[in-house]
Coordinates of N, CA and C in Angstrom, one line a residue:
X22 N 10.7 4.0 42.1 CA 11.7 3.3 41.2 C 11.0 2.0 40.7
X23 N 10.4 1.3 41.6 CA 9.7 0.0 41.1 C 8.7 0.3 40.1
X24 N 7.9 1.4 40.3 CA 6.9 1.8 39.3 C 7.5 2.2 38.0
X25 N 8.6 2.9 38.0 CA 9.3 3.3 36.8 C 9.8 2.0 36.0
X26 N 10.4 1.1 36.7 CA 10.9 -0.1 36.1 C 9.8 -0.9 35.5
X27 N 8.7 -1.0 36.3 CA 7.5 -1.8 35.8 C 6.9 -1.2 34.5
X28 N 6.9 0.2 34.5 CA 6.3 0.9 33.4 C 7.2 0.7 32.1
X29 N 8.5 0.7 32.3 CA 9.4 0.7 31.1 C 10.2 -0.6 31.0
X30 N 9.7 -1.7 31.5 CA 10.4 -2.9 31.5 C 10.7 -3.4 30.1
X31 N 9.9 -2.9 29.1 CA 10.1 -3.3 27.7 C 11.4 -2.7 27.1
X32 N 12.1 -2.0 27.9 CA 13.4 -1.4 27.5 C 14.4 -2.6 27.3
X33 N 14.2 -3.7 27.8 CA 15.1 -4.8 27.7 C 15.4 -5.2 26.2
X34 N 14.5 -4.9 25.4 CA 14.7 -5.2 23.9 C 15.9 -4.4 23.4
X35 N 16.1 -3.2 23.9 CA 17.2 -2.4 23.4 C 18.6 -2.9 23.8
X36 N 18.6 -3.9 24.6 CA 19.9 -4.5 24.9 C 20.5 -5.3 23.7
X37 N 19.7 -5.4 22.7 CA 20.1 -6.0 21.4 C 21.4 -5.3 20.9
X38 N 21.5 -4.0 21.3 CA 22.7 -3.3 20.8 C 24.0 -3.9 21.3
X39 N 23.9 -4.6 22.5 CA 25.1 -5.3 23.0 C 25.4 -6.6 22.2
X40 N 24.5 -7.0 21.4 CA 24.8 -8.1 20.5 C 25.2 -7.6 19.1
X41 N 24.5 -6.6 18.6 CA 24.7 -6.1 17.2 C 26.1 -5.4 17.1
X42 N 26.3 -4.4 18.0 CA 27.5 -3.6 17.8 C 28.8 -4.4 17.9
X43 N 29.0 -5.2 19.0 CA 30.3 -6.0 19.0 C 30.4 -6.9 17.8
X44 N 29.4 -7.5 17.3 CA 29.4 -8.4 16.2 C 29.8 -7.6 14.9
X45 N 29.1 -6.5 14.7 CA 29.4 -5.6 13.6 C 30.8 -5.1 13.6
X46 N 31.3 -4.7 14.7 CA 32.7 -4.1 14.9 C 33.7 -5.2 14.6
X47 N 33.4 -6.4 15.0 CA 34.3 -7.6 14.8 C 34.4 -7.8 13.3
X48 N 33.3 -7.8 12.6 CA 33.3 -7.9 11.1 C 34.1 -6.8 10.4
X49 N 33.9 -5.6 10.9 CA 34.6 -4.4 10.3 C 36.1 -4.6 10.5
X50 N 36.6 -5.2 11.6 CA 38.0 -5.3 11.8 C 38.6 -6.5 11.1
X51 N 37.8 -7.6 10.9 CA 38.3 -8.8 10.3 C 38.1 -9.0 8.9
X52 N 37.0 -8.4 8.3 CA 36.8 -8.5 6.9 C 37.5 -7.4 6.2
X53 N 38.7 -7.6 5.9 CA 39.5 -6.5 5.2 C 40.1 -6.9 3.9
X54 N 40.3 -8.2 3.7 CA 40.8 -8.8 2.5 C 40.0 -10.0 2.1
X55 N 40.2 -10.4 0.9 CA 39.6 -11.7 0.4 C 38.1 -11.7 0.5
X56 N 37.5 -10.6 0.2 CA 36.0 -10.6 0.2 C 35.5 -10.4 -1.2
X57 N 34.2 -10.7 -1.4 CA 33.6 -10.7 -2.7 C 33.2 -9.2 -3.0
X58 N 33.6 -8.7 -4.1 CA 33.2 -7.3 -4.5 C 31.8 -7.4 -5.2
X59 N 30.9 -6.5 -4.7 CA 29.6 -6.4 -5.2 C 29.6 -5.1 -6.1
X60 N 29.5 -5.3 -7.4 CA 29.6 -4.1 -8.3 C 28.9 -4.6 -9.6
X61 N 27.9 -3.8 -10.0 CA 27.1 -4.1 -11.2 C 27.1 -2.9 -12.1
X62 N 26.7 -3.2 -13.4 CA 26.6 -2.2 -14.4 C 25.7 -1.0 -14.0
X63 N 24.6 -1.4 -13.2 CA 23.7 -0.4 -12.8 C 24.3 0.6 -11.8
X64 N 25.3 0.2 -11.0 CA 25.9 1.1 -10.1 C 26.7 2.2 -10.9
X65 N 27.2 1.8 -12.0 CA 28.0 2.8 -12.8 C 27.2 3.9 -13.5
X66 N 25.9 3.6 -13.6 CA 25.0 4.6 -14.2 C 24.5 5.6 -13.2
X67 N 24.7 5.4 -11.9 CA 24.3 6.3 -10.9 C 25.4 7.3 -10.5
X68 N 25.2 8.6 -10.7 CA 26.2 9.6 -10.4 C 26.4 9.8 -8.9
X69 N 27.6 10.1 -8.5 CA 27.9 10.4 -7.1 C 27.5 11.8 -6.8
X70 N 26.9 12.0 -5.7 CA 26.5 13.4 -5.2 C 26.6 13.5 -3.7
X71 N 27.5 14.3 -3.3 CA 27.9 14.4 -1.9 C 26.7 15.0 -1.0
X72 N 25.8 15.7 -1.7 CA 24.7 16.3 -0.9 C 23.8 15.3 -0.3
X73 N 23.8 14.0 -0.8 CA 23.0 13.0 -0.2 C 23.5 12.5 1.1
X74 N 24.6 13.1 1.6 CA 25.1 12.7 2.9 C 24.1 13.2 4.0
X75 N 23.3 14.2 3.7 CA 22.3 14.7 4.6 C 21.3 13.6 5.0
X76 N 20.5 13.1 4.0 CA 19.6 12.0 4.3 C 20.3 10.7 4.8
X77 N 21.5 10.5 4.4 CA 22.3 9.3 4.9 C 22.5 9.4 6.4
X78 N 22.9 10.6 6.9 CA 23.1 10.8 8.3 C 21.7 10.9 9.1
X79 N 20.7 11.4 8.4 CA 19.4 11.5 9.0 C 18.8 10.1 9.4
X80 N 19.3 9.1 8.8 CA 18.9 7.7 9.1 C 19.0 7.5 10.6
X81 N 20.0 7.9 11.3 CA 20.2 7.7 12.7 C 19.1 8.3 13.5
X82 N 18.6 9.5 13.1 CA 17.5 10.2 13.8 C 16.2 9.6 13.4
X83 N 16.1 9.1 12.2 CA 14.8 8.5 11.7 C 14.6 7.2 12.4
X84 N 15.5 6.3 12.5 CA 15.3 5.1 13.1 C 15.3 5.2 14.7
X85 N 16.2 5.9 15.2 CA 16.3 6.1 16.7 C 15.1 6.9 17.2
X86 N 14.7 7.9 16.4 CA 13.6 8.7 16.8 C 12.2 8.0 16.9
X87 N 12.0 7.1 16.0 CA 10.7 6.4 16.0 C 10.7 5.2 17.0
X88 N 11.9 4.7 17.2 CA 12.0 3.7 18.3 C 11.7 4.3 19.6
X89 N 12.2 5.5 19.9 CA 11.9 6.2 21.2 C 10.4 6.6 21.2
X90 N 9.9 7.0 20.1 CA 8.5 7.5 20.1 C 7.6 6.3 20.4
X91 N 7.7 5.2 19.8 CA 6.9 4.0 20.1 C 7.2 3.4 21.5
X92 N 8.4 3.6 21.9 CA 8.7 3.1 23.3 C 7.9 3.8 24.3
X93 N 7.6 5.1 24.1 CA 6.9 5.8 25.1 C 5.4 5.9 24.8
X94 N 5.0 5.8 23.5 CA 3.6 6.1 23.1 C 2.8 4.8 22.8
X95 N 3.5 3.8 22.3 CA 2.7 2.6 21.8 C 3.6 1.4 22.0
X96 N 3.4 0.6 23.0 CA 4.3 -0.5 23.3 C 4.1 -1.6 22.2
X97 N 2.9 -1.8 21.7 CA 2.6 -2.8 20.7 C 3.4 -2.5 19.4
X98 N 3.4 -1.3 19.0 CA 4.1 -0.9 17.8 C 5.6 -1.0 18.1
X99 N 6.0 -0.6 19.3 CA 7.4 -0.7 19.7 C 7.9 -2.2 19.5
X100 N 7.2 -3.1 20.1 CA 7.6 -4.5 20.0 C 7.7 -5.0 18.6
X101 N 6.7 -4.6 17.8 CA 6.7 -5.1 16.4 C 7.9 -4.5 15.6
X102 N 8.1 -3.2 15.7 CA 9.1 -2.6 15.0 C 10.5 -3.1 15.4
X103 N 10.7 -3.3 16.7 CA 12.0 -3.8 17.2 C 12.2 -5.2 16.7
X104 N 11.1 -6.0 16.8 CA 11.3 -7.4 16.3 C 11.6 -7.5 14.8
X105 N 11.0 -6.6 14.0 CA 11.3 -6.5 12.6 C 12.7 -6.0 12.3
X106 N 13.1 -5.0 13.0 CA 14.4 -4.4 12.8 C 15.5 -5.4 13.2
X107 N 15.4 -5.9 14.4 CA 16.5 -6.8 15.0 C 16.6 -8.1 14.3
X108 N 15.5 -8.6 13.8 CA 15.5 -9.9 13.0 C 16.3 -9.7 11.8
X109 N 16.0 -8.6 11.0 CA 16.7 -8.3 9.8 C 18.1 -8.0 10.0
X110 N 18.4 -7.3 11.0 CA 19.8 -6.9 11.3 C 20.7 -8.1 11.7
X111 N 20.1 -9.0 12.4 CA 20.8 -10.3 12.7 C 21.0 -11.1 11.5
X112 N 20.0 -11.2 10.6 CA 20.2 -11.9 9.3 C 21.3 -11.3 8.5
X113 N 21.4 -10.0 8.5 CA 22.4 -9.3 7.8 C 23.8 -9.6 8.3
X114 N 23.9 -9.7 9.7 CA 25.2 -10.0 10.3 C 25.6 -11.5 10.0
X115 N 24.7 -12.4 10.0 CA 24.9 -13.8 9.6 C 25.4 -13.9 8.2
X116 N 24.7 -13.2 7.3 CA 25.1 -13.2 5.9 C 26.6 -12.7 5.7
X117 N 26.9 -11.6 6.4 CA 28.2 -11.0 6.2 C 29.3 -11.8 6.9
X118 N 28.9 -12.6 7.9 CA 29.9 -13.5 8.6 C 30.3 -14.6 7.7
X119 N 29.4 -15.2 6.9 CA 29.7 -16.4 6.1 C 29.9 -16.0 4.6
X120 N 29.4 -14.9 4.2 CA 29.6 -14.4 2.8 C 30.3 -13.0 2.9
X121 N 31.6 -13.1 3.0 CA 32.3 -11.8 3.2 C 32.2 -11.0 1.9
X122 N 31.7 -9.8 2.1 CA 31.5 -9.0 0.9 C 31.9 -7.5 1.1
X123 N 32.0 -6.8 0.0 CA 32.3 -5.4 0.1 C 32.2 -4.7 -1.3
X124 N 32.5 -3.5 -1.4 CA 32.4 -2.8 -2.7 C 33.6 -2.0 -3.0
X125 N 33.8 -1.7 -4.3 CA 34.9 -0.8 -4.8 C 34.3 0.4 -5.5
X126 N 33.1 0.8 -5.0 CA 32.4 1.9 -5.7 C 32.9 3.3 -5.2
X127 N 33.4 3.4 -4.1 CA 33.7 4.7 -3.5 C 34.7 5.5 -4.4
X128 N 34.3 6.8 -4.7 CA 35.2 7.6 -5.5 C 36.1 8.4 -4.5
X129 N 37.1 9.0 -5.1 CA 38.0 9.8 -4.3 C 37.3 11.1 -4.1
X130 N 37.2 11.5 -2.8 CA 36.4 12.7 -2.4 C 37.4 13.8 -1.9
X131 N 37.3 15.0 -2.4 CA 38.1 16.1 -1.9 C 37.4 16.7 -0.8
X132 N 37.9 16.6 0.5 CA 37.2 17.1 1.6 C 37.1 18.6 1.7
X133 N 37.9 19.3 0.8 CA 37.9 20.8 0.8 C 37.0 21.4 -0.2
X134 N 36.3 20.5 -0.9 CA 35.3 21.0 -1.9 C 34.2 21.8 -1.3
X135 N 33.6 21.2 -0.3 CA 32.5 21.8 0.4 C 32.3 21.0 1.7
X136 N 31.4 21.5 2.5 CA 31.1 20.9 3.8 C 30.5 19.5 3.6
X137 N 29.8 19.3 2.6 CA 29.1 18.0 2.4 C 30.2 16.9 2.0
X138 N 31.1 17.4 1.1 CA 32.2 16.5 0.7 C 33.1 16.1 1.9
X139 N 33.3 17.1 2.8 CA 34.0 16.9 4.1 C 33.3 15.8 4.9
X140 N 32.0 15.9 5.0 CA 31.2 14.9 5.8 C 31.3 13.5 5.2
X141 N 31.4 13.5 3.8 CA 31.5 12.2 3.2 C 32.9 11.6 3.5
X142 N 33.9 12.4 3.5 CA 35.3 12.0 3.8 C 35.4 11.4 5.2
X143 N 34.6 12.1 6.2 CA 34.6 11.6 7.5 C 33.9 10.2 7.6
X144 N 32.9 10.0 6.8 CA 32.2 8.8 6.7 C 33.1 7.7 6.2
X145 N 33.9 8.0 5.2 CA 34.8 7.0 4.6 C 35.8 6.6 5.7
X146 N 36.3 7.5 6.5 CA 37.2 7.2 7.5 C 36.7 6.3 8.6
X147 N 35.4 6.5 8.9 CA 34.7 5.8 10.0 C 34.2 4.5 9.6
X148 N 33.8 4.3 8.4 CA 33.1 3.1 7.9 C 33.8 2.5 6.8
X149 N 34.1 1.2 6.9 CA 34.8 0.5 5.8 C 33.8 0.1 4.7
X150 N 34.4 -0.1 3.5 CA 33.5 -0.5 2.4 C 33.1 -2.0 2.3
X151 N 33.1 -2.6 3.5 CA 32.8 -4.0 3.6 C 31.5 -4.3 4.4
X152 N 31.0 -5.5 4.4 CA 29.8 -5.9 5.1 C 28.6 -5.1 4.7
X153 N 28.4 -5.1 3.4 CA 27.4 -4.2 2.8 C 26.1 -4.9 2.4
X154 N 26.1 -6.2 2.3 CA 24.9 -6.9 1.8 C 24.3 -7.8 2.8
X155 N 23.0 -7.6 3.1 CA 22.1 -6.5 2.5 C 22.3 -5.2 3.3
X156 N 21.9 -4.1 2.7 CA 22.1 -2.8 3.3 C 21.2 -2.7 4.6
X157 N 21.8 -2.5 5.7 CA 21.0 -2.2 6.9 C 20.3 -0.9 6.9
X158 N 21.0 0.1 6.2 CA 20.4 1.4 6.0 C 19.1 1.3 5.3
X159 N 19.1 0.6 4.2 CA 17.9 0.5 3.4 C 16.8 -0.3 4.2
X160 N 17.2 -1.5 4.7 CA 16.3 -2.3 5.5 C 15.6 -1.6 6.6
X161 N 16.4 -0.9 7.4 CA 15.8 -0.2 8.6 C 14.9 0.9 8.2
X162 N 15.3 1.6 7.1 CA 14.4 2.7 6.7 C 13.1 2.2 6.2
X163 N 13.1 1.1 5.5 CA 11.8 0.5 5.0 C 11.0 0.0 6.2
X164 N 11.6 -0.6 7.2 CA 10.9 -1.1 8.4 C 10.3 0.0 9.2
X165 N 11.0 1.1 9.3 CA 10.5 2.2 10.1 C 9.3 2.8 9.4
X166 N 9.4 3.0 8.1 CA 8.2 3.5 7.3 C 7.0 2.6 7.4
X167 N 7.2 1.3 7.3 CA 6.1 0.4 7.4 C 5.5 0.5 8.8
X168 N 6.3 0.6 9.9 CA 5.8 0.8 11.2 C 5.0 2.1 11.3
X169 N 5.4 3.1 10.7 CA 4.7 4.4 10.7 C 3.3 4.2 10.0
X170 N 3.3 3.5 8.9 CA 2.1 3.4 8.1 C 1.1 2.4 8.8
X171 N 1.6 1.4 9.5 CA 0.8 0.5 10.2 C 0.3 1.0 11.6
X172 N 0.9 1.9 12.1 CA 0.6 2.4 13.5 C -0.7 3.3 13.4
X173 N -1.5 3.1 14.4 CA -2.7 3.9 14.5 C -2.4 5.3 15.1
X174 N -1.2 5.5 15.5 CA -0.8 6.8 16.1 C -0.8 7.9 15.1
X175 N -0.7 7.6 13.8 CA -0.5 8.6 12.8 C -1.7 8.6 11.7
X176 N -2.8 7.9 12.1 CA -3.9 7.9 11.2 C -4.5 9.3 10.9
X177 N -4.4 10.1 12.0 CA -4.9 11.5 11.8 C -3.8 12.5 11.5
X178 N -2.6 12.0 11.2 CA -1.5 12.8 10.8 C -0.8 12.4 9.5
X179 N -1.5 12.5 8.4 CA -1.0 12.1 7.1 C 0.3 12.7 6.7
X180 N 0.5 13.9 7.3 CA 1.7 14.7 6.9 C 3.0 13.9 7.5
X181 N 2.8 13.3 8.6 CA 3.9 12.5 9.2 C 4.2 11.3 8.3
X182 N 3.2 10.7 7.8 CA 3.4 9.5 7.0 C 4.0 9.9 5.6
X183 N 3.6 11.1 5.2 CA 4.2 11.6 3.9 C 5.7 11.9 4.1
X184 N 6.0 12.6 5.2 CA 7.4 12.9 5.5 C 8.2 11.7 5.7
X185 N 7.6 10.7 6.3 CA 8.3 9.4 6.5 C 8.7 8.8 5.2
X186 N 7.7 8.8 4.3 CA 8.0 8.2 3.0 C 9.1 8.9 2.2
X187 N 9.1 10.3 2.3 CA 10.1 11.1 1.6 C 11.5 10.8 2.2
X188 N 11.5 10.7 3.5 CA 12.8 10.4 4.2 C 13.3 9.0 3.9
X189 N 12.4 8.1 3.9 CA 12.7 6.7 3.7 C 13.3 6.5 2.3
X190 N 12.7 7.1 1.3 CA 13.1 7.0 -0.1 C 14.5 7.7 -0.2
X191 N 14.6 8.9 0.4 CA 15.8 9.7 0.3 C 17.0 8.9 0.9
X192 N 16.8 8.3 2.0 CA 17.9 7.5 2.7 C 18.3 6.3 1.8
X193 N 17.3 5.6 1.2 CA 17.6 4.5 0.4 C 18.4 4.9 -0.8
X194 N 18.0 6.0 -1.4 CA 18.7 6.6 -2.6 C 20.1 7.0 -2.2
X195 N 20.3 7.6 -1.0 CA 21.6 8.0 -0.6 C 22.6 6.9 -0.5
X196 N 22.2 5.7 -0.2 CA 23.2 4.6 -0.1 C 23.9 4.3 -1.4
X197 N 23.1 4.5 -2.5 CA 23.7 4.2 -3.8 C 24.3 5.4 -4.5
X198 N 23.8 6.6 -4.2 CA 24.3 7.9 -4.7 C 25.7 8.2 -4.1
X199 N 25.8 7.9 -2.8 CA 27.1 8.1 -2.1 C 28.1 7.0 -2.4
X200 N 27.6 5.9 -3.1 CA 28.5 4.8 -3.4 C 28.9 4.0 -2.2
X201 N 28.0 4.1 -1.1 CA 28.2 3.3 0.0 C 27.8 1.8 -0.2
X202 N 26.8 1.7 -1.1 CA 26.2 0.4 -1.4 C 26.0 0.2 -2.9
X203 N 25.9 -1.0 -3.3 CA 25.6 -1.4 -4.6 C 24.0 -1.4 -4.7
X204 N 23.5 -1.3 -5.9 CA 22.1 -1.5 -6.1 C 21.7 -2.9 -5.6
X205 N 22.5 -3.9 -5.7 CA 22.2 -5.2 -5.2 C 22.0 -5.3 -3.7
X206 N 22.7 -4.5 -3.0 CA 22.5 -4.4 -1.5 C 21.1 -3.9 -1.2
X207 N 20.7 -2.9 -1.9 CA 19.4 -2.3 -1.7 C 18.3 -3.3 -2.0
X208 N 18.4 -4.0 -3.2 CA 17.4 -5.0 -3.6 C 17.4 -6.1 -2.6
X209 N 18.5 -6.5 -2.1 CA 18.6 -7.6 -1.0 C 17.8 -7.2 0.2
X210 N 17.9 -5.9 0.6 CA 17.1 -5.4 1.7 C 15.6 -5.4 1.5
X211 N 15.3 -5.0 0.3 CA 13.8 -5.0 -0.1 C 13.3 -6.4 0.0
X212 N 14.0 -7.3 -0.5 CA 13.5 -8.7 -0.5 C 13.4 -9.2 0.9
X213 N 14.4 -8.9 1.8 CA 14.4 -9.3 3.2 C 13.2 -8.7 3.9
X214 N 13.0 -7.4 3.7 CA 11.8 -6.8 4.4 C 10.5 -7.4 4.0
X215 N 10.4 -7.7 2.7 CA 9.2 -8.4 2.2 C 9.0 -9.7 2.8
X216 N 10.1 -10.5 2.9 CA 10.0 -11.9 3.4 C 9.7 -11.9 4.9
X217 N 10.2 -10.9 5.6 CA 9.9 -10.9 7.1 C 8.6 -10.2 7.5
X218 N 8.0 -9.5 6.5 CA 6.8 -8.7 6.9 C 5.7 -9.6 7.5
X219 N 5.3 -10.7 6.8 CA 4.2 -11.6 7.4 C 4.6 -12.1 8.8
X220 N 5.8 -12.3 9.1 CA 6.2 -12.8 10.4 C 5.9 -11.8 11.5
X221 N 5.9 -10.5 11.1 CA 5.6 -9.4 12.1 C 4.2 -8.9 12.1
X222 N 3.7 -8.7 10.9 CA 2.3 -8.1 10.8 C 1.2 -9.1 10.3
X223 N 1.6 -10.3 10.0 CA 0.6 -11.3 9.6 C -0.2 -11.7 10.8
X224 N -1.5 -11.8 10.7 CA -2.3 -12.1 11.8 C -2.2 -13.6 12.2
X225 N -1.7 -14.4 11.4 CA -1.6 -15.9 11.7 C -0.1 -16.2 12.1
X226 N 0.7 -15.2 12.4 CA 2.1 -15.5 12.7 C 2.4 -15.1 14.1
X227 N 3.6 -15.3 14.5 CA 4.0 -15.2 15.9 C 3.8 -13.9 16.6
X228 N 3.8 -12.8 15.8 CA 3.7 -11.5 16.3 C 2.3 -10.9 16.0
X229 N 1.3 -11.7 16.1 CA -0.1 -11.2 15.9 C -0.4 -10.2 17.0
X230 N -1.4 -9.4 16.7 CA -1.9 -8.3 17.5 C -2.2 -8.8 18.9
X231 N -2.9 -9.9 19.0 CA -3.3 -10.4 20.3 C -2.1 -10.9 21.2
X232 N -1.2 -11.6 20.5 CA 0.0 -12.1 21.3 C 0.9 -10.9 21.7
X233 N 1.0 -9.9 20.9 CA 1.8 -8.8 21.3 C 1.2 -8.0 22.4
X234 N -0.2 -7.9 22.4 CA -0.9 -7.2 23.5 C -0.7 -8.0 24.8
X235 N -0.7 -9.3 24.7 CA -0.5 -10.1 26.0 C 0.9 -9.9 26.5
X236 N 1.8 -9.9 25.6 CA 3.3 -9.7 26.0 C 3.5 -8.4 26.6
X237 N 2.9 -7.3 26.0 CA 3.0 -6.0 26.5 C 2.4 -5.8 27.9
X238 N 1.3 -6.5 28.1 CA 0.6 -6.3 29.4 C 1.2 -7.2 30.5
X239 N 1.9 -8.3 30.0 CA 2.4 -9.3 31.0 C 3.8 -9.0 31.4

C-alpha cells in the first residue's frame, strides 16, 4: 500500500475537482437572472446542427482520457497539463462570479426528431445557458491538444496527434453549432490559452522542465 501511494502521490492534483465542481454548481444555481447576454451577429450566421452533440460529449472522454494517460505514463506531462487546465478553469470561474453572463442562442429542439436531437434536449435540461464566458469546453480542448503535441509520448505516433487535432477542432465547433456558446466565448478561450501558454511551457517560467522534473521526483 505504501508503495502504491508513493508511486501515485501525484493524484493529489485531481482533488481540484472538489474546488471546481461545487463552485460551478453554485454559479449554475445562483446566476439565473440579471446576467449579461452574449450574442453577436456572427452567432446568427452559424446554423444549428444537432449532430455536433457527438463531439460535444466526446469532450469528457478527450480531456479525462488524456489526464489518465499522462497520469500513468508521463508525470511531467501530467503536471503541466493539469496546471494548464486548472489555472484556466479557475480563471473562468472567477470571471463568471464577477461578470455574470449567459446566452439566448439556444433554439427550440424537438427531442422526437432523432436520437441526436434527444441528446441535445437532455443537455439543455442538465446545463443552464449561463456561465459561458470563456468556454471551458474550448479552453480544455485546446490545452489537451497542446499537451499531446508537446509530449514526447506521441512523437512516433503522428496519427494520434492528427486525431487529437480533428477532435479538438470538432469540439470547439460543436460549442457554437449547438448554440451552447457564442463565438465570443470561444475567442475568449483562445486568448486565455495563448496567455497562459508561456507560464506552463516557457523555459523561463515557473513550470519549466527542470522544476517539474524535480517536483515529480520529490
